[in-house]
PDB file of C-alpha atoms in Angstrom:
ATOM      1  CA  ASP A   1       2.907 -21.705  -8.219  1.00  0.00           C
ATOM      2  CA  GLN A   2       0.536 -18.355  -8.446  1.00  0.00           C
ATOM      3  CA  GLN A   3      -2.982 -19.186  -7.473  1.00  0.00           C
ATOM      4  CA  VAL A   4      -4.343 -15.557  -7.861  1.00  0.00           C
ATOM      5  CA  LYS A   5      -3.417 -14.554 -11.312  1.00  0.00           C
ATOM      6  CA  GLN A   6      -4.193 -10.986 -12.544  1.00  0.00           C
ATOM      7  CA  ASN A   7      -2.625 -11.051 -16.467  1.00  0.00           C
ATOM      8  CA  SER A   8      -3.079  -7.400 -17.536  1.00  0.00           C
ATOM      9  CA  PRO A   9       0.222  -5.743 -15.477  1.00  0.00           C
ATOM     10  CA  SER A  10      -1.460  -2.045 -16.510  1.00  0.00           C
ATOM     11  CA  LEU A  11      -5.332  -0.953 -17.830  1.00  0.00           C
ATOM     12  CA  SER A  12      -5.524   2.562 -19.313  1.00  0.00           C
ATOM     13  CA  VAL A  13      -9.313   4.205 -18.953  1.00  0.00           C
ATOM     14  CA  GLN A  14     -10.712   7.629 -20.486  1.00  0.00           C
ATOM     15  CA  GLU A  15     -12.089   9.408 -17.650  1.00  0.00           C
ATOM     16  CA  GLY A  16     -15.687   8.917 -16.943  1.00  0.00           C
ATOM     17  CA  ARG A  17     -15.809   5.392 -18.819  1.00  0.00           C
ATOM     18  CA  ILE A  18     -15.819   1.990 -17.362  1.00  0.00           C
ATOM     19  CA  SER A  19     -12.670   0.119 -16.423  1.00  0.00           C
ATOM     20  CA  ILE A  20     -12.928  -3.310 -15.817  1.00  0.00           C
ATOM     21  CA  LEU A  21      -9.932  -5.008 -13.925  1.00  0.00           C
ATOM     22  CA  ASN A  22      -9.626  -9.228 -14.252  1.00  0.00           C
ATOM     23  CA  CYS A  23      -8.420 -11.838 -12.365  1.00  0.00           C
ATOM     24  CA  ASP A  24      -8.441 -15.551 -12.584  1.00  0.00           C
ATOM     25  CA  TYR A  25      -7.503 -17.849  -9.458  1.00  0.00           C
ATOM     26  CA  THR A  26      -6.751 -21.990  -9.862  1.00  0.00           C
ATOM     27  CA  ASN A  27      -7.680 -23.145  -5.911  1.00  0.00           C
ATOM     28  CA  SER A  28     -11.398 -24.324  -6.008  1.00  0.00           C
ATOM     29  CA  MET A  29     -11.009 -23.973  -2.324  1.00  0.00           C
ATOM     30  CA  PHE A  30     -11.261 -19.993  -2.377  1.00  0.00           C
ATOM     31  CA  ASP A  31     -14.814 -18.984  -1.507  1.00  0.00           C
ATOM     32  CA  TYR A  32     -13.856 -15.279  -0.473  1.00  0.00           C
ATOM     33  CA  PHE A  33     -12.011 -12.741  -2.766  1.00  0.00           C
ATOM     34  CA  LEU A  34     -11.768  -9.426  -1.978  1.00  0.00           C
ATOM     35  CA  TRP A  35     -10.437  -6.120  -4.122  1.00  0.00           C
ATOM     36  CA  TYR A  36      -7.646  -3.711  -2.469  1.00  0.00           C
ATOM     37  CA  LYS A  37      -6.422  -0.622  -4.202  1.00  0.00           C
ATOM     38  CA  LYS A  38      -2.920   0.318  -3.584  1.00  0.00           C
ATOM     39  CA  TYR A  39      -1.049   4.152  -3.641  1.00  0.00           C
ATOM     40  CA  PRO A  40       2.592   4.261  -3.545  1.00  0.00           C
ATOM     41  CA  ALA A  41       4.610   4.058  -0.038  1.00  0.00           C
ATOM     42  CA  GLU A  42       0.688   3.407   0.889  1.00  0.00           C
ATOM     43  CA  GLY A  43      -0.154  -0.114   2.283  1.00  0.00           C
ATOM     44  CA  PRO A  44      -3.367  -2.043   0.523  1.00  0.00           C
ATOM     45  CA  THR A  45      -7.035  -0.440   1.481  1.00  0.00           C
ATOM     46  CA  PHE A  46      -9.671  -2.271   1.356  1.00  0.00           C
ATOM     47  CA  LEU A  47     -12.351  -1.734  -1.815  1.00  0.00           C
ATOM     48  CA  ILE A  48     -14.985  -4.495  -2.475  1.00  0.00           C
ATOM     49  CA  SER A  49     -15.481  -8.450  -1.549  1.00  0.00           C
ATOM     50  CA  ILE A  50     -17.516 -10.907  -2.534  1.00  0.00           C
ATOM     51  CA  SER A  51     -18.272 -14.024  -0.777  1.00  0.00           C
ATOM     52  CA  SER A  52     -18.606 -17.886  -3.244  1.00  0.00           C
ATOM     53  CA  ILE A  53     -22.379 -17.525  -2.571  1.00  0.00           C
ATOM     54  CA  LYS A  54     -22.810 -15.216  -4.251  1.00  0.00           C
ATOM     55  CA  ASP A  55     -21.981 -13.802  -7.926  1.00  0.00           C
ATOM     56  CA  LYS A  56     -21.912  -9.817  -7.875  1.00  0.00           C
ATOM     57  CA  ASN A  57     -21.450  -7.162  -5.272  1.00  0.00           C
ATOM     58  CA  GLU A  58     -22.135  -3.417  -5.600  1.00  0.00           C
ATOM     59  CA  ASP A  59     -20.765  -0.714  -3.599  1.00  0.00           C
ATOM     60  CA  GLY A  60     -21.493   2.953  -5.021  1.00  0.00           C
ATOM     61  CA  ARG A  61     -19.290   2.981  -8.461  1.00  0.00           C
ATOM     62  CA  PHE A  62     -17.571  -0.235  -7.838  1.00  0.00           C
ATOM     63  CA  THR A  63     -19.394  -3.927  -8.385  1.00  0.00           C
ATOM     64  CA  VAL A  64     -17.301  -7.505  -8.092  1.00  0.00           C
ATOM     65  CA  PHE A  65     -18.513 -10.415 -10.694  1.00  0.00           C
ATOM     66  CA  LEU A  66     -17.573 -13.368  -9.787  1.00  0.00           C
ATOM     67  CA  ASN A  67     -18.210 -16.751 -12.140  1.00  0.00           C
ATOM     68  CA  LYS A  68     -17.296 -19.829  -9.912  1.00  0.00           C
ATOM     69  CA  SER A  69     -17.429 -22.184 -13.273  1.00  0.00           C
ATOM     70  CA  ALA A  70     -14.573 -20.485 -14.700  1.00  0.00           C
ATOM     71  CA  LYS A  71     -13.064 -19.108 -11.819  1.00  0.00           C
ATOM     72  CA  HIS A  72     -12.728 -16.157 -12.777  1.00  0.00           C
ATOM     73  CA  LEU A  73     -13.768 -11.999 -10.830  1.00  0.00           C
ATOM     74  CA  SER A  74     -13.913  -9.088 -12.007  1.00  0.00           C
ATOM     75  CA  LEU A  75     -14.344  -5.114 -11.042  1.00  0.00           C
ATOM     76  CA  HIS A  76     -15.731  -2.586 -12.776  1.00  0.00           C
ATOM     77  CA  ILE A  77     -15.695   0.684 -11.984  1.00  0.00           C
ATOM     78  CA  VAL A  78     -17.978   3.513 -13.578  1.00  0.00           C
ATOM     79  CA  PRO A  79     -17.673   5.860 -14.148  1.00  0.00           C
ATOM     80  CA  SER A  80     -13.937   5.775 -13.705  1.00  0.00           C
ATOM     81  CA  GLN A  81     -12.274   8.931 -12.289  1.00  0.00           C
ATOM     82  CA  PRO A  82      -8.457  10.000 -12.147  1.00  0.00           C
ATOM     83  CA  GLY A  83      -8.346   9.215  -8.404  1.00  0.00           C
ATOM     84  CA  ASP A  84      -9.073   5.508  -9.501  1.00  0.00           C
ATOM     85  CA  SER A  85      -5.425   5.489 -10.392  1.00  0.00           C
ATOM     86  CA  ALA A  86      -3.852   3.315  -8.156  1.00  0.00           C
ATOM     87  CA  VAL A  87      -2.511  -0.443  -8.202  1.00  0.00           C
ATOM     88  CA  TYR A  88      -5.375  -3.226  -7.984  1.00  0.00           C
ATOM     89  CA  PHE A  89      -5.061  -6.196  -5.909  1.00  0.00           C
ATOM     90  CA  CYS A  90      -7.503  -8.887  -6.369  1.00  0.00           C
ATOM     91  CA  ALA A  91      -7.089 -11.685  -3.316  1.00  0.00           C
ATOM     92  CA  ALA A  92      -9.083 -14.520  -2.509  1.00  0.00           C
ATOM     93  CA  SER A  93      -9.211 -16.620   0.410  1.00  0.00           C
ATOM     94  CA  ALA A  94     -10.428 -19.861   2.112  1.00  0.00           C
ATOM     95  CA  GLN A  95     -12.381 -19.786   4.667  1.00  0.00           C
ATOM     96  CA  SER A  96     -12.517 -23.191   5.621  1.00  0.00           C
ATOM     97  CA  GLY A  97      -8.420 -22.647   6.864  1.00  0.00           C
ATOM     98  CA  ALA A  98      -6.692 -19.645   8.197  1.00  0.00           C
ATOM     99  CA  ASN A  99      -8.561 -17.240   6.129  1.00  0.00           C
ATOM    100  CA  ASN A 100      -4.771 -15.930   4.647  1.00  0.00           C
ATOM    101  CA  LEU A 101      -4.794 -13.931   1.378  1.00  0.00           C
ATOM    102  CA  PHE A 102      -3.584 -15.086  -1.670  1.00  0.00           C
ATOM    103  CA  PHE A 103      -2.823 -12.115  -3.488  1.00  0.00           C
ATOM    104  CA  GLY A 104      -2.669 -11.548  -7.726  1.00  0.00           C
ATOM    105  CA  THR A 105       0.171  -9.532  -9.324  1.00  0.00           C
ATOM    106  CA  GLY A 106      -1.382  -6.713  -9.747  1.00  0.00           C
ATOM    107  CA  THR A 107      -3.297  -4.501 -12.418  1.00  0.00           C
ATOM    108  CA  ARG A 108      -1.950  -0.260 -12.650  1.00  0.00           C
ATOM    109  CA  LEU A 109      -4.948   1.640 -13.398  1.00  0.00           C
ATOM    110  CA  THR A 110      -3.974   4.918 -14.969  1.00  0.00           C
ATOM    111  CA  VAL A 111      -7.284   6.862 -15.695  1.00  0.00           C
ATOM    112  CA  ILE A 112      -6.800   9.555 -18.251  1.00  0.00           C
ATOM    113  CA  PRO A 113      -8.565  12.800 -17.739  1.00  0.00           C
TER     114      PRO A 113
ATOM    115  CA  ASN B   1      -7.258   6.641  14.699  1.00  0.00           C
ATOM    116  CA  ALA B   2      -7.337   2.572  15.263  1.00  0.00           C
ATOM    117  CA  GLY B   3      -5.726   0.375  12.318  1.00  0.00           C
ATOM    118  CA  VAL B   4      -2.054  -1.389  12.687  1.00  0.00           C
ATOM    119  CA  THR B   5       0.794  -0.011  13.108  1.00  0.00           C
ATOM    120  CA  GLN B   6       4.390  -0.963  11.702  1.00  0.00           C
ATOM    121  CA  THR B   7       7.648   0.373  12.692  1.00  0.00           C
ATOM    122  CA  PRO B   8      10.405   1.741  11.350  1.00  0.00           C
ATOM    123  CA  LYS B   9       8.777   2.911   7.828  1.00  0.00           C
ATOM    124  CA  PHE B  10      12.707   2.698   6.170  1.00  0.00           C
ATOM    125  CA  GLN B  11      15.435   0.463   7.392  1.00  0.00           C
ATOM    126  CA  VAL B  12      18.868  -0.011   5.854  1.00  0.00           C
ATOM    127  CA  LEU B  13      21.161  -2.840   6.881  1.00  0.00           C
ATOM    128  CA  LYS B  14      24.152  -5.052   6.235  1.00  0.00           C
ATOM    129  CA  THR B  15      24.039  -8.150   5.088  1.00  0.00           C
ATOM    130  CA  GLY B  16      24.251 -10.944   8.847  1.00  0.00           C
ATOM    131  CA  GLN B  17      22.883  -8.163  10.552  1.00  0.00           C
ATOM    132  CA  SER B  18      19.756  -8.894  12.144  1.00  0.00           C
ATOM    133  CA  MET B  19      16.758  -6.938  13.029  1.00  0.00           C
ATOM    134  CA  THR B  20      13.257  -6.968  14.083  1.00  0.00           C
ATOM    135  CA  LEU B  21      10.139  -5.477  12.463  1.00  0.00           C
ATOM    136  CA  GLN B  22       7.176  -3.868  14.828  1.00  0.00           C
ATOM    137  CA  CYS B  23       3.445  -4.102  14.173  1.00  0.00           C
ATOM    138  CA  ALA B  24       0.707  -3.315  16.567  1.00  0.00           C
ATOM    139  CA  GLN B  25      -2.812  -3.271  16.174  1.00  0.00           C
ATOM    140  CA  ASP B  26      -6.092  -1.575  18.750  1.00  0.00           C
ATOM    141  CA  MET B  27      -8.664  -3.270  17.080  1.00  0.00           C
ATOM    142  CA  ASN B  28      -8.604  -6.797  18.912  1.00  0.00           C
ATOM    143  CA  HIS B  29      -7.960  -8.598  16.049  1.00  0.00           C
ATOM    144  CA  GLU B  30      -7.045 -11.922  16.648  1.00  0.00           C
ATOM    145  CA  TYR B  31      -5.408 -13.192  13.533  1.00  0.00           C
ATOM    146  CA  MET B  32      -2.557 -11.040  12.395  1.00  0.00           C
ATOM    147  CA  SER B  33       0.083 -11.801   9.556  1.00  0.00           C
ATOM    148  CA  TRP B  34       3.299 -10.673   7.623  1.00  0.00           C
ATOM    149  CA  TYR B  35       3.465  -9.917   3.946  1.00  0.00           C
ATOM    150  CA  ARG B  36       6.352  -9.141   1.587  1.00  0.00           C
ATOM    151  CA  GLN B  37       5.625  -7.775  -1.581  1.00  0.00           C
ATOM    152  CA  ASP B  38       8.676  -7.406  -4.356  1.00  0.00           C
ATOM    153  CA  PRO B  39       7.960  -6.030  -7.713  1.00  0.00           C
ATOM    154  CA  GLY B  40       6.132  -7.377 -10.079  1.00  0.00           C
ATOM    155  CA  MET B  41       4.849  -9.707  -7.745  1.00  0.00           C
ATOM    156  CA  GLY B  42       1.694  -9.716  -5.086  1.00  0.00           C
ATOM    157  CA  LEU B  43       1.710  -9.955  -1.987  1.00  0.00           C
ATOM    158  CA  ARG B  44       3.195 -12.864  -0.243  1.00  0.00           C
ATOM    159  CA  LEU B  45       2.874 -14.244   3.015  1.00  0.00           C
ATOM    160  CA  ILE B  46       5.457 -14.722   5.183  1.00  0.00           C
ATOM    161  CA  HIS B  47       3.981 -15.902   8.762  1.00  0.00           C
ATOM    162  CA  TYR B  48       0.773 -15.313  10.583  1.00  0.00           C
ATOM    163  CA  SER B  49      -0.922 -15.952  13.589  1.00  0.00           C
ATOM    164  CA  VAL B  50      -4.418 -16.904  14.667  1.00  0.00           C
ATOM    165  CA  GLY B  51      -4.406 -15.653  18.112  1.00  0.00           C
ATOM    166  CA  ALA B  52      -1.931 -14.948  21.319  1.00  0.00           C
ATOM    167  CA  GLY B  53       1.046 -17.876  21.950  1.00  0.00           C
ATOM    168  CA  ILE B  54       0.199 -19.636  18.151  1.00  0.00           C
ATOM    169  CA  THR B  55       1.539 -18.861  14.696  1.00  0.00           C
ATOM    170  CA  ASP B  56       2.355 -20.663  11.563  1.00  0.00           C
ATOM    171  CA  GLN B  57       4.308 -20.064   8.401  1.00  0.00           C
ATOM    172  CA  GLY B  58       3.165 -18.704   5.601  1.00  0.00           C
ATOM    173  CA  GLU B  59       3.985 -19.211   2.121  1.00  0.00           C
ATOM    174  CA  VAL B  60       7.826 -17.667   2.426  1.00  0.00           C
ATOM    175  CA  PRO B  61       9.028 -18.387   5.860  1.00  0.00           C
ATOM    176  CA  ASN B  62      12.598 -18.962   5.808  1.00  0.00           C
ATOM    177  CA  GLY B  63      14.666 -15.981   7.082  1.00  0.00           C
ATOM    178  CA  TYR B  64      12.136 -15.084   9.573  1.00  0.00           C
ATOM    179  CA  ASN B  65      11.003 -15.853  13.161  1.00  0.00           C
ATOM    180  CA  VAL B  66       7.579 -13.963  14.705  1.00  0.00           C
ATOM    181  CA  SER B  67       6.442 -14.655  18.221  1.00  0.00           C
ATOM    182  CA  ARG B  68       3.071 -13.083  19.556  1.00  0.00           C
ATOM    183  CA  SER B  69       2.859 -12.768  23.056  1.00  0.00           C
ATOM    184  CA  THR B  70      -0.233 -10.329  23.479  1.00  0.00           C
ATOM    185  CA  THR B  71      -2.908  -9.624  21.077  1.00  0.00           C
ATOM    186  CA  GLU B  72      -1.496  -6.512  19.719  1.00  0.00           C
ATOM    187  CA  ASP B  73       1.942  -7.021  18.816  1.00  0.00           C
ATOM    188  CA  PHE B  74       3.056  -9.124  16.241  1.00  0.00           C
ATOM    189  CA  PRO B  75       6.787  -8.480  15.492  1.00  0.00           C
ATOM    190  CA  LEU B  76       8.790  -9.810  12.647  1.00  0.00           C
ATOM    191  CA  ARG B  77      12.590 -11.023  13.602  1.00  0.00           C
ATOM    192  CA  LEU B  78      14.860 -10.977  10.570  1.00  0.00           C
ATOM    193  CA  LEU B  79      17.835 -13.407  12.214  1.00  0.00           C
ATOM    194  CA  SER B  80      20.784 -12.515   9.487  1.00  0.00           C
ATOM    195  CA  ALA B  81      19.642 -10.468   6.876  1.00  0.00           C
ATOM    196  CA  ALA B  82      20.630 -10.970   2.676  1.00  0.00           C
ATOM    197  CA  PRO B  83      19.913  -8.957   0.286  1.00  0.00           C
ATOM    198  CA  SER B  84      17.310 -11.209  -0.959  1.00  0.00           C
ATOM    199  CA  GLN B  85      14.676  -9.506   1.738  1.00  0.00           C
ATOM    200  CA  THR B  86      14.878  -6.619   0.179  1.00  0.00           C
ATOM    201  CA  SER B  87      11.774  -5.421  -0.122  1.00  0.00           C
ATOM    202  CA  VAL B  88       8.424  -3.604   1.176  1.00  0.00           C
ATOM    203  CA  TYR B  89       7.080  -5.760   4.314  1.00  0.00           C
ATOM    204  CA  PHE B  90       3.156  -5.494   5.136  1.00  0.00           C
ATOM    205  CA  CYS B  91       1.494  -6.100   8.195  1.00  0.00           C
ATOM    206  CA  ALA B  92      -1.922  -7.177   8.233  1.00  0.00           C
ATOM    207  CA  SER B  93      -4.950  -7.973  11.045  1.00  0.00           C
ATOM    208  CA  SER B  94      -8.606  -9.054  10.332  1.00  0.00           C
ATOM    209  CA  TYR B  95     -11.180 -10.411  11.798  1.00  0.00           C
ATOM    210  CA  SER B  96     -14.251 -12.947  10.417  1.00  0.00           C
ATOM    211  CA  LYS B  97     -17.387 -12.484  11.114  1.00  0.00           C
ATOM    212  CA  GLY B  98     -19.944 -15.262   9.132  1.00  0.00           C
ATOM    213  CA  GLN B  99     -19.390 -14.977   5.568  1.00  0.00           C
ATOM    214  CA  ALA B 100     -17.543 -11.706   5.912  1.00  0.00           C
ATOM    215  CA  LEU B 101     -13.954 -11.221   5.890  1.00  0.00           C
ATOM    216  CA  SER B 102     -11.866  -8.336   6.469  1.00  0.00           C
ATOM    217  CA  TYR B 103      -8.393  -7.232   6.371  1.00  0.00           C
ATOM    218  CA  THR B 104      -6.580  -3.583   7.732  1.00  0.00           C
ATOM    219  CA  PHE B 105      -2.542  -3.006   6.284  1.00  0.00           C
ATOM    220  CA  GLY B 106      -0.438  -1.485   7.476  1.00  0.00           C
ATOM    221  CA  SER B 107       1.564   0.855   5.713  1.00  0.00           C
ATOM    222  CA  GLY B 108       4.319  -1.026   5.297  1.00  0.00           C
ATOM    223  CA  THR B 109       8.131  -1.367   6.183  1.00  0.00           C
ATOM    224  CA  ARG B 110      10.739  -0.523   3.054  1.00  0.00           C
ATOM    225  CA  LEU B 111      13.791  -2.586   3.855  1.00  0.00           C
ATOM    226  CA  THR B 112      17.113  -2.652   2.150  1.00  0.00           C
ATOM    227  CA  VAL B 113      20.305  -5.212   2.345  1.00  0.00           C
ATOM    228  CA  VAL B 114      23.204  -3.799   1.044  1.00  0.00           C
TER     229      VAL B 114
END
């Protein structure tokens, strides 16, 4: 059963606008969350993370929001750029365990110039 | 450059053949893991290791073996390849420091079993 879900398989956004990618999880033991970006024929590359002791983390154009009560997190990209076009994966980990990552199914973001 | 190196990048196997996917990291990370990615699915954990000499099963371990004789290397063995093992395989190494968890992935091995 999928413990991390990304219900939107794709998203198209105009350049310069905000991209919002969503992720839901079911396991209340998850306490660390990461976003990865993936281009074709490459491995996932780390984008941004957040610990469950926070509800927001920013890094340049990227902000991740965590709502623990709703078991929901989102990634905001502002402003969106054509180079942001990729597949974005949400991942979660329970640090009380072996730090294994559980991934969502990914959202393909297309930024239209 | 420091990171995770996977070989080969591409491989075609016949059903029943065996092979080993290689993974090496030079970051002295204790934790290493193997994932597979299939169309429409996220990455799923096959096996992982929390240190040399220690391995454990992930979500989808059947048909795969691993060993960890050194910190640097974590090979994945397919014992008798099946078409269901056609996938893209990613190796990762990671460490945790306080609240932070850092994962580095290799560039992947695309395996086709015919």
